[in-house]
XYZ file of C-alpha atoms in Angstrom:
553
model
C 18.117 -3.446 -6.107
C 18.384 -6.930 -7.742
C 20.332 -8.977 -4.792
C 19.591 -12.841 -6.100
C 19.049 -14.358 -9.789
C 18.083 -18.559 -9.445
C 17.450 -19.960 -13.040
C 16.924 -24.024 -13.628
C 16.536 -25.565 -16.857
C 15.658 -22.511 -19.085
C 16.646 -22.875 -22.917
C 20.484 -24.176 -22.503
C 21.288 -23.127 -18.844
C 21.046 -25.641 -16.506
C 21.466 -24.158 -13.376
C 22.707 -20.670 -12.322
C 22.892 -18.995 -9.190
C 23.639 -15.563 -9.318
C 24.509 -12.780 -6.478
C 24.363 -8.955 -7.585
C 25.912 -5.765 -6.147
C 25.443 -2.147 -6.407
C 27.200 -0.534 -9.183
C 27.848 -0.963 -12.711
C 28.292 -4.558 -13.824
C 29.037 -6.386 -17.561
C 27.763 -9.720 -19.400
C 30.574 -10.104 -21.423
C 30.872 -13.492 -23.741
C 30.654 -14.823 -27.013
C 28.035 -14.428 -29.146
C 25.562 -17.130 -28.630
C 27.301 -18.488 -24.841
C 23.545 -16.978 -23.667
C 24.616 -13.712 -22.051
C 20.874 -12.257 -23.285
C 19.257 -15.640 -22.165
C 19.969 -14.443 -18.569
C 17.781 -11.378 -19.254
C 14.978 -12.879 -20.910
C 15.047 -15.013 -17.704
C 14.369 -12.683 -15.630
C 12.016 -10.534 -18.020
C 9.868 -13.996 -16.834
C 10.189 -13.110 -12.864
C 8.725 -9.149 -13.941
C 5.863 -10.848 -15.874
C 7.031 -11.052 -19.264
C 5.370 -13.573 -21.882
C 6.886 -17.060 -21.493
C 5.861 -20.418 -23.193
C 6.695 -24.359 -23.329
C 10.015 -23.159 -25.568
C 11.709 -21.581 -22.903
C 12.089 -25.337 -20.942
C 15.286 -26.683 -21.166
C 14.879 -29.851 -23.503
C 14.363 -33.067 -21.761
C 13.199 -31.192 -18.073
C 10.062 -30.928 -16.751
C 9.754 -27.050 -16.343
C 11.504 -24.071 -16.242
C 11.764 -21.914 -12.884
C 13.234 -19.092 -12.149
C 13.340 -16.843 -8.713
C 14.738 -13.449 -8.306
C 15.201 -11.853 -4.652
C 15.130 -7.616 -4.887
C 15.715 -5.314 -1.746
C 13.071 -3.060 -1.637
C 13.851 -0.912 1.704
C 13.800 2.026 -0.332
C 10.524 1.523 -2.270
C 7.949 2.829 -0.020
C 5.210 2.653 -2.408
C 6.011 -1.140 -3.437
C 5.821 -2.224 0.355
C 2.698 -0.859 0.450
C 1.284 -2.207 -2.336
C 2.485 -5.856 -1.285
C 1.007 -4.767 2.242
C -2.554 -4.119 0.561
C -1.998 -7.433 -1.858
C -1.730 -9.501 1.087
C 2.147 -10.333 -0.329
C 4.232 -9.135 2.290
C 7.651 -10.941 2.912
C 10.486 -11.022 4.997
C 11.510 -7.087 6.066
C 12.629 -5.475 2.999
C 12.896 -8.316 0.504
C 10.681 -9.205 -2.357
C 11.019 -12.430 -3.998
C 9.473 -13.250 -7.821
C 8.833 -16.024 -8.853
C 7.675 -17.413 -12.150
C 7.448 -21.720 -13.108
C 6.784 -22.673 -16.529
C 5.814 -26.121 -17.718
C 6.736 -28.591 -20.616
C 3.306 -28.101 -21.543
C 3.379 -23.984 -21.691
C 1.083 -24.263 -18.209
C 2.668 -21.055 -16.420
C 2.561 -20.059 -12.562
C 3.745 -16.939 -10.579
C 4.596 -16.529 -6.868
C 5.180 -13.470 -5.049
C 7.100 -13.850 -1.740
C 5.842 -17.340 -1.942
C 2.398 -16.969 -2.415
C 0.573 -17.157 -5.233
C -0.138 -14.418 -7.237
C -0.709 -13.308 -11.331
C 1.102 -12.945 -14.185
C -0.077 -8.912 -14.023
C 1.216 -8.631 -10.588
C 4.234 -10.006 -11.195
C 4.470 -7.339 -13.960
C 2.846 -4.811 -11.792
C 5.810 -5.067 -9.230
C 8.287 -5.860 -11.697
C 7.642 -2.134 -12.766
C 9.080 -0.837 -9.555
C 12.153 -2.616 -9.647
C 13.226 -3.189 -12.597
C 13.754 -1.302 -16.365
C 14.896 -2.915 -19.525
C 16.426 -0.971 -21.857
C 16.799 -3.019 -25.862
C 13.844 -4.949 -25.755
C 10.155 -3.052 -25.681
C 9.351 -5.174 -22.536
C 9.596 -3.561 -18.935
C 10.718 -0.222 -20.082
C 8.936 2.133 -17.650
C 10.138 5.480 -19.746
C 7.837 3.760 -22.968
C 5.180 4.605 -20.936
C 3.611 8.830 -20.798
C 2.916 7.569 -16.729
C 6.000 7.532 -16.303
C 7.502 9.919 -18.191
C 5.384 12.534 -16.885
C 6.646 11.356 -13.086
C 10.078 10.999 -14.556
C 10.000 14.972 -15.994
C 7.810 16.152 -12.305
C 10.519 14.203 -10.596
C 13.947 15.694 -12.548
C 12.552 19.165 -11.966
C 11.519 18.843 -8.238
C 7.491 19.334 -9.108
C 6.399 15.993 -7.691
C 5.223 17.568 -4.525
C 3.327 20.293 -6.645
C 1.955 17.246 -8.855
C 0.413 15.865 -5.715
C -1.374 19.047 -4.904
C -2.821 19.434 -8.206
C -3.968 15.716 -8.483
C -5.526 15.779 -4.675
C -6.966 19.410 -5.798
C -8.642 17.965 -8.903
C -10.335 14.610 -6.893
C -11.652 17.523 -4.601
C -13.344 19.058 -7.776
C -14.587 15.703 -9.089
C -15.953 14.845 -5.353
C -18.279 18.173 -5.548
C -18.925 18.250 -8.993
C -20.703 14.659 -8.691
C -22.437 16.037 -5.548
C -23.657 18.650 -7.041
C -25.037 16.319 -10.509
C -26.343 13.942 -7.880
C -28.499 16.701 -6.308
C -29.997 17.743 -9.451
C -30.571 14.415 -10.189
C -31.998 12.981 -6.930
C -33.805 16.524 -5.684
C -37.475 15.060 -5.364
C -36.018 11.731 -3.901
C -34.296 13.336 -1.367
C -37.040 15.541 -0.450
C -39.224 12.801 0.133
C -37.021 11.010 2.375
C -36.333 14.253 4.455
C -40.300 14.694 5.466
C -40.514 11.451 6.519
C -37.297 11.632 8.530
C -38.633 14.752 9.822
C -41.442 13.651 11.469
C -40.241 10.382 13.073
C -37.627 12.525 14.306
C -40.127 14.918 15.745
C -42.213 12.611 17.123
C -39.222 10.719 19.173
C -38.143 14.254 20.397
C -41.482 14.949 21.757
C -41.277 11.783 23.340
C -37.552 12.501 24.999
C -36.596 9.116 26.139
C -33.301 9.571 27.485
C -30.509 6.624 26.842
C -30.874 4.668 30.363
C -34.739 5.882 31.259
C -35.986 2.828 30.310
C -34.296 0.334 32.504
C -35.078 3.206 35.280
C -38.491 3.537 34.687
C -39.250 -0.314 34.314
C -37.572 -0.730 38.161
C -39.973 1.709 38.998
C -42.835 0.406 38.256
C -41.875 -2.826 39.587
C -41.306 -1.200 42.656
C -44.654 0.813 42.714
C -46.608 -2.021 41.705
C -45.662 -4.239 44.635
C -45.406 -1.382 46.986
C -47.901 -2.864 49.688
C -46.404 -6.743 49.439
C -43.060 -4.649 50.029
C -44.940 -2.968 52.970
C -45.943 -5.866 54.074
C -42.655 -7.987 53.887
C -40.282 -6.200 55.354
C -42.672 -5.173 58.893
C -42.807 -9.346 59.060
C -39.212 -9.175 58.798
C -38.635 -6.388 61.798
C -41.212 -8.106 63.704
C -39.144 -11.221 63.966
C -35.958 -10.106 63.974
C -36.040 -7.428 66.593
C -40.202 -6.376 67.099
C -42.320 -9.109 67.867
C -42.195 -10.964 72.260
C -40.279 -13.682 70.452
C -37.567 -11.585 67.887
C -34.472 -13.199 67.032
C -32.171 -10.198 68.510
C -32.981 -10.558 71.863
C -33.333 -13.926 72.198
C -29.347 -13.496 70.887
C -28.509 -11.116 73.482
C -29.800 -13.244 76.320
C -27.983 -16.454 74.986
C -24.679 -14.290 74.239
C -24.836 -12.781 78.084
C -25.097 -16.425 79.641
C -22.166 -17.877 77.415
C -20.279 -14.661 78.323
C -20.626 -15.780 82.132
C -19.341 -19.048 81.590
C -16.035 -17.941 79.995
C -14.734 -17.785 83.583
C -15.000 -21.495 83.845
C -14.129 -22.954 80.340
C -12.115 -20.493 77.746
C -13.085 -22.838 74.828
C -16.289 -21.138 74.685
C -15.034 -17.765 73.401
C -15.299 -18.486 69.694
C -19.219 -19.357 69.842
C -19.551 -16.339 71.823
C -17.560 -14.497 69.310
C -19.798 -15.691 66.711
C -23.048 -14.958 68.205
C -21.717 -11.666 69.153
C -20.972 -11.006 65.339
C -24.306 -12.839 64.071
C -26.297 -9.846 66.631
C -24.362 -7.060 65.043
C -24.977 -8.525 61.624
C -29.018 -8.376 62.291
C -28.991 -5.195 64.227
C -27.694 -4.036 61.039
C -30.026 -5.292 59.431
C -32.930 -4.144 61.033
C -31.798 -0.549 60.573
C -31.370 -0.930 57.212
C -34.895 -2.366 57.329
C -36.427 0.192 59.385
C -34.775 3.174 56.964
C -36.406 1.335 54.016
C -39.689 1.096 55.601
C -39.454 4.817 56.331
C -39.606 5.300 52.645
C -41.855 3.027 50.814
C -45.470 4.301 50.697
C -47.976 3.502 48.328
C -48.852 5.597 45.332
C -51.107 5.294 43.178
C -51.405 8.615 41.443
C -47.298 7.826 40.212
C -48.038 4.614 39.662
C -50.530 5.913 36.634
C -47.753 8.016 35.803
C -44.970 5.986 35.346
C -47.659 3.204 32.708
C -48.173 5.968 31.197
C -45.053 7.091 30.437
C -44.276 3.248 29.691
C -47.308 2.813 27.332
C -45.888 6.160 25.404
C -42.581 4.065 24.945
C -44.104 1.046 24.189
C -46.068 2.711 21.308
C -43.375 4.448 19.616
C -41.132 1.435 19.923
C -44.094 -0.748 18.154
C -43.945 2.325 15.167
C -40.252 2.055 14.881
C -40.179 -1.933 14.922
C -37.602 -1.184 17.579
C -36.584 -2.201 21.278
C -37.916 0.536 23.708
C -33.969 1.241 24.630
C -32.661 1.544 21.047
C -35.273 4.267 20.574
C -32.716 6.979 21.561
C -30.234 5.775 19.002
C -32.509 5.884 16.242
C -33.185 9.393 17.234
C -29.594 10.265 16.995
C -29.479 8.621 13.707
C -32.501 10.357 11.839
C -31.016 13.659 13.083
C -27.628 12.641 11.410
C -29.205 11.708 8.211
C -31.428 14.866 8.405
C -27.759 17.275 8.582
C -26.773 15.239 6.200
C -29.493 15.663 3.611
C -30.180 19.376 4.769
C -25.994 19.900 3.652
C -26.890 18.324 0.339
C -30.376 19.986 -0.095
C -28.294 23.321 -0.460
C -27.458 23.630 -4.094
C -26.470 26.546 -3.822
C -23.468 25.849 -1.331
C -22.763 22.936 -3.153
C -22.462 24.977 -6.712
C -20.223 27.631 -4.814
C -17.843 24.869 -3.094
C -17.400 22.994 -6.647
C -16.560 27.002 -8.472
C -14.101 27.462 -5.416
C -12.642 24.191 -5.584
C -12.590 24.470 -9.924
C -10.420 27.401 -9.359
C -7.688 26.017 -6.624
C -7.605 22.974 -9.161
C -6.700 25.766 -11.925
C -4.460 27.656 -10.041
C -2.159 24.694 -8.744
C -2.595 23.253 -12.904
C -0.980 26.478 -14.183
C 1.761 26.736 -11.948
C 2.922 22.885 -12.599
C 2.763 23.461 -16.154
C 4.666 26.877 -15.712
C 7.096 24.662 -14.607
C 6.918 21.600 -16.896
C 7.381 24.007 -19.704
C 10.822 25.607 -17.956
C 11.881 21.555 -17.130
C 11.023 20.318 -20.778
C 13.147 23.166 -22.572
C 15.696 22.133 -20.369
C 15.887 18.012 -20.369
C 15.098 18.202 -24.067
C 18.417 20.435 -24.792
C 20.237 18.259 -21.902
C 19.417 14.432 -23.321
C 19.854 16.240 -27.289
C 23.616 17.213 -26.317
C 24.235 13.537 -24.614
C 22.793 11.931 -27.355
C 25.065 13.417 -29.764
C 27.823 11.474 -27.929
C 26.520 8.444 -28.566
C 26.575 7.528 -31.941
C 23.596 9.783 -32.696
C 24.543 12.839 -34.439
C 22.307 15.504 -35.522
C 19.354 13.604 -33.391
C 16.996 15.498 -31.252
C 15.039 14.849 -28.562
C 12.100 16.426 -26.866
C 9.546 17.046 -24.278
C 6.256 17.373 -25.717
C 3.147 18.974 -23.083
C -0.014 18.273 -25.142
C -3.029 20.275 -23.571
C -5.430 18.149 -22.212
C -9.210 19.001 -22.806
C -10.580 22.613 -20.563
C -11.243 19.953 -17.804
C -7.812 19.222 -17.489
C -7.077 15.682 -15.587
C -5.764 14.320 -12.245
C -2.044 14.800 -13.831
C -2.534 18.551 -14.714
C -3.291 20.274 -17.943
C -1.138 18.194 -20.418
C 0.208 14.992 -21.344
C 3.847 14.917 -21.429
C 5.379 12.846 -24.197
C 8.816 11.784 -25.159
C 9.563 12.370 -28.388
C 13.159 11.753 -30.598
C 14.731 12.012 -33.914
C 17.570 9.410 -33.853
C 19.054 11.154 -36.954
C 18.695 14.556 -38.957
C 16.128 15.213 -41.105
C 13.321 13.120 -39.306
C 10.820 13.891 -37.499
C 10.512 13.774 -34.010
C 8.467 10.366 -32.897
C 7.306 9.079 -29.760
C 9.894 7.250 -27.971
C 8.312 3.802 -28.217
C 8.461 4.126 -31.787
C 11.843 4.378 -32.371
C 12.674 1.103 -34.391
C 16.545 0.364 -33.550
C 16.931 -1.416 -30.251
C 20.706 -0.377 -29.736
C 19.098 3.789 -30.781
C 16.570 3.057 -28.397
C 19.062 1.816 -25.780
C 21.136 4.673 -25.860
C 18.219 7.120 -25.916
C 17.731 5.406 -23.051
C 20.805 5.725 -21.351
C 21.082 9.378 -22.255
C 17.429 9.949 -20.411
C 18.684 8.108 -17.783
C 22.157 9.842 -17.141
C 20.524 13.283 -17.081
C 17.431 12.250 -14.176
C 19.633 9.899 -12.501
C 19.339 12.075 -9.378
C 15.745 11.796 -9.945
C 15.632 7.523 -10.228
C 12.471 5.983 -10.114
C 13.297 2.598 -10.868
C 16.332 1.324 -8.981
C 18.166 -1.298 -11.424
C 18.490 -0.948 -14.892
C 19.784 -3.197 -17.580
C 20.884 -2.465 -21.155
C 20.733 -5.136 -23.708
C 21.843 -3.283 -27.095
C 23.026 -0.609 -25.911
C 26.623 -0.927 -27.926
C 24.761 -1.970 -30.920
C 25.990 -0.554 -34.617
C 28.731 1.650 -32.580
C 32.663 1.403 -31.387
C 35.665 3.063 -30.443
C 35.465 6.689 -28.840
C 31.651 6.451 -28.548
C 31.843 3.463 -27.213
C 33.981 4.932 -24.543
C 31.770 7.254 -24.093
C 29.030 4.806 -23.247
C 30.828 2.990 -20.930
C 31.646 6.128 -18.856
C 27.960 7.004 -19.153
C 27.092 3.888 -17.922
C 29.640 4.114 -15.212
C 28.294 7.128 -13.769
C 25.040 5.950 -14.057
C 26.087 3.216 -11.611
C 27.024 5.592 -9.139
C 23.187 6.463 -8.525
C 21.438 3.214 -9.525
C 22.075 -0.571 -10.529
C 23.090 -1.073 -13.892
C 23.362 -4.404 -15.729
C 24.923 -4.407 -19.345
C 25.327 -7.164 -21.925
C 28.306 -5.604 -24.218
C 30.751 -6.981 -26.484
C 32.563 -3.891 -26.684
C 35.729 -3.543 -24.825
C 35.716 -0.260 -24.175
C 32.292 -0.552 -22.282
C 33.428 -3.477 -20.093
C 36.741 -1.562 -19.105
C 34.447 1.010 -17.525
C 32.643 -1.523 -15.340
C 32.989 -2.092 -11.647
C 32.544 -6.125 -12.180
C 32.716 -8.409 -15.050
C 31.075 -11.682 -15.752
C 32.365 -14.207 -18.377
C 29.177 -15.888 -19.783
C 30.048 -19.043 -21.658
C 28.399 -22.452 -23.014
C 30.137 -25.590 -23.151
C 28.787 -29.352 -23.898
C 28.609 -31.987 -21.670
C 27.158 -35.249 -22.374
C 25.915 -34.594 -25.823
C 23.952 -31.161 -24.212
C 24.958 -27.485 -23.831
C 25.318 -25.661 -21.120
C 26.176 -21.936 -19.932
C 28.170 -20.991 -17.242
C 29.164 -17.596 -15.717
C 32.037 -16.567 -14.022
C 32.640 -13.539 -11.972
C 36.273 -12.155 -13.226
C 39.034 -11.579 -10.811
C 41.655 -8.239 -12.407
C 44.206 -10.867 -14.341
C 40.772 -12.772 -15.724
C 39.640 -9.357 -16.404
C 42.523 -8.463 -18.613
C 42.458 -12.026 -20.752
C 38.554 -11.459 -21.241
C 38.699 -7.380 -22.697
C 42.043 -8.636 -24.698
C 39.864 -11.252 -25.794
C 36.833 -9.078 -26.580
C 40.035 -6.610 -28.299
C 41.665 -9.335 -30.266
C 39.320 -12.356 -31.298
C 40.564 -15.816 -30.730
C 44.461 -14.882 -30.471
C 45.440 -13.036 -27.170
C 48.818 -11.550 -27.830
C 51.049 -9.457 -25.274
C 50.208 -6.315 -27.459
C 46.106 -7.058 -26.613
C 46.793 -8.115 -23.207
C 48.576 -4.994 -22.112
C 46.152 -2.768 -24.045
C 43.716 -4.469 -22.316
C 45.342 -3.969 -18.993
C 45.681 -0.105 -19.570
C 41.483 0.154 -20.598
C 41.281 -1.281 -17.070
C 43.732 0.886 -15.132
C 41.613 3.849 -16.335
C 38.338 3.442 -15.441
């Protein structure tokens, strides 16, 4: 929903800043006080084309910001998420700065973006409805989503579009087999025996670090031999070992505690220092007990390490990333062995071919049912609004046998706005005020549906008055109760029907024009529609006409 509009110096208005509500809400004005200006203005935050005219004489640029809640557009937060465009929780906020010198520049929640993804974005919040720009349903996307959406098939849609990627996926597996058979061939015997030859060789993931501690043990074995005996002999072994030379001294300070207490913590100390290296030398001793010198694993453990060495030297590898690249080559291998079988590849694309097929005829089982039905629905509103005798319909157009990611047709709006003619695609229909209320009578009937969550009619009342215009006021009106809607009228009986009225008006100040709108209390309300009713003189008569419009909306 549109929440903010900020417009400076573009054409005659000065400065505006505008706060929008839920609901169904007039433009009302004379013609010419700029109540379409405010549109075109923000057309420009949605992406629309802009140039050096649109500055207000005599300023330095045009800039204009609108602020949209987007809570419930899913699909919009995540595209800002992937554009890197996020903004405060909820919010989005367009902006779009033109210069005297046609130089144009677009922001998105601050940052700089494009003029395309302004337009992009401005196509999930916005529709307008008069002018050709930003009108989602002139688009056969959109349409088809609108028709899926009106009938309840969008969940079925996304089954058949996931089922046909599926297809595609396999399909170009399968051509890419056939294409790349003798390449992939080659690379599989050469995988094969590198693979082979590393799971001869079995290195397990930590062997090597155990193997080289080995060695380095086995290697030194007799300086180890050696080493620790010299240690036992002087700590405990040899006529002059450090342990009982501690014992003796610890026994005479243990005498002379009697006589001076103060030696207790040097005792204490040596006591400790004894255990420590009696410790010690049974640690030694049980080490001793099990070195030995060997040559015959000695050989067996180079061995194993020359065996490394050599494959690691083949692979251009480190001897402990040898098991990885094992693990690798066997992935690779599944992976070419799953390709290398054509003939589960051809049976996986047939099966997935036919679950594509299956899901395509059901949705267009039901697109027929829901385009019999929203053609009659929008034909019988349109003949309400000024459009009798006109037609409208929902055309499926078969798609080639290999039917597409949308299904097995293209879904096009077509509409006669009179009798007689033939029915044309929608975006051809050459009356802006006909195209309007085509429009609004596509709208009314998938409101429940709504895609895009403001829409605003420019010409909707064009070339029309009195009971249909009624009529297109309460159509607008209960079109409000689902979505935003934003109308520039100068019909009376279309402003009586909305829930808030603006006054748009210009006035000159200074020698320059300027345009000012006004949000109408109910007494301002009933001199505006008496206005709209009567011209330039407001009698009593107008005025309580006016006042009864009002009461029954």
């Amino acid at each position: 929903m549109l929440r903010t509009l900020s417009i400076r110096d573009f054409a005659i208005v000065d400065s505006l800043e505008l706060e929008f509500h839920p609901g169904f809400t007039v433009l009302t004005g004379e013609t010419g006080a700029g109540k379409s200006i405010l549109i075109d203005a923000l057309a420009l935050t949605l992406g629309g084309r802009g140039d050096a005219a649109v500055v207000r004489a005599g300023r330095e640029r045009a800039d204009i910001s609108a602020e949209f809640d987007i809570q419930p557009l899913p699909e919009l937060l995540r595209w800002l998420r992937a554009a890197e465009l996020e903004g405060d929780p909820g919010l989005v906020l367009l902006r779009r700065v033109i210069d005297k010198n046609g130089r144009s520049r677009a922001f998105v929640n601050g940052r700089p973006a494009t003029q395309s993804q302004l337009r992009e974005a401005g196509e999930w919040l916005v529709d307008i409805h008069g002018q050709h720009a930003h009108q989602s349903l002139l688009k056969p996307d959109a349409q088809r989503a609108l028709l899926d959406a009106h009938a309840g098939l969008a969940p079925l849609a996304a089954e058949v579009a996931a089922a046909y990627r599926q297809w595609q996926k396999l399909a170009q597996a399968r051509a890419e087999h056939e294409t790349h058979a003798a390449e992939r061939d080659a690379e599989c015997e050469q995988l094969q025996w590198q693979a082979r030859e590393l799971e001869q060789l079995a290195l397990q993931p930590d062997e090597w670090d155990a193997v080289q501690a080995e060695h380095t043990r086995l290697a030194h074995a007799a300086g180890l031999i050696e080493g620790v005996q010299a240690a036992l002999d002087t700590l405990s072994e040899a006529d002059a070992a450090c342990l009982p030379l501690l014992s003796g001294t610890l026994a005479r300070l243990e005498a002379l505690l009697g006589y001076d207490a103060r030696l207790r913590e040097a005792a204490d100390l040596i006591r400790s220092g004894a255990a420590q290296v009696q410790e010690a030398v049974y640690a030694l001793r049980h080490y001793a007990d099990r070195v030995e010198l060997d040559p015959q694993r000695l050989a067996a453990v180079e061995a194993r390490m020359e065996a490394i060495h050599g494959s690691a030297r083949k692979f251009r590898l480190a001897p402990q990333e040898l098991p990885q690249h094992l693990r690798q080559l066997q992935a690779r291998l599944g992976e070419l062995e799953i390709a290398s079988n054509l003939e589960a590849l051809v049976g996986q694309e047939q099966q997935a071919r036919a679950s594509y097929y299956d899901l395509a005829a059901k949705l267009s089982a039901g697109r027929k049912k829901a385009a019999v039905k929203l053609g009659k629905e929008v034909t019988q509103t349109m003949q309400q609004l000024a459009m009798a005798g006109g037609k409208f319909e929902v055309a499926l157009n078969p798609y080639p046998p290999e039917g597409s990611v949308h299904g097995a047709e293209l879904v096009e709006f077509l509409v006669a706005a009179n009798p007689g003619v033939e029915a044309r695609a929608l975006a051809k229909v050459a009356s802006g005020g006909e195209l309007s209320r085509i429009s609004l009578a596509i709208q009314v009937i998938t409101s429940k549906a709504a895609l895009v969550p403001t829409l605003i009619f420019d010409e909707v009342d064009a070339g029309i008055g009195g009971g249909v215009a009624e009529i297109v006021g309460r159509q607008l009106k209960t079109l409000g109760r689902e979505r935003q809607v934003l109308c520039v009228t100068h019909l009376p009986q279309v402003a009586a029907q909305a829930d808030r009225q603006w006054s748009v008006s210009k006035f000159g100040i200074e020698g320059r024009v300027k345009t000012m709108v006004s949000v109408l209390d109910q007494k301002a309300r009933i001199e505006e529609v008496a206005r709209m009713l009567g011209g330039t003189e407001i009698t009593a008569t107008t005025r309580k006409h006016a006042a009864e419009m009002l009461s029954l909306r």
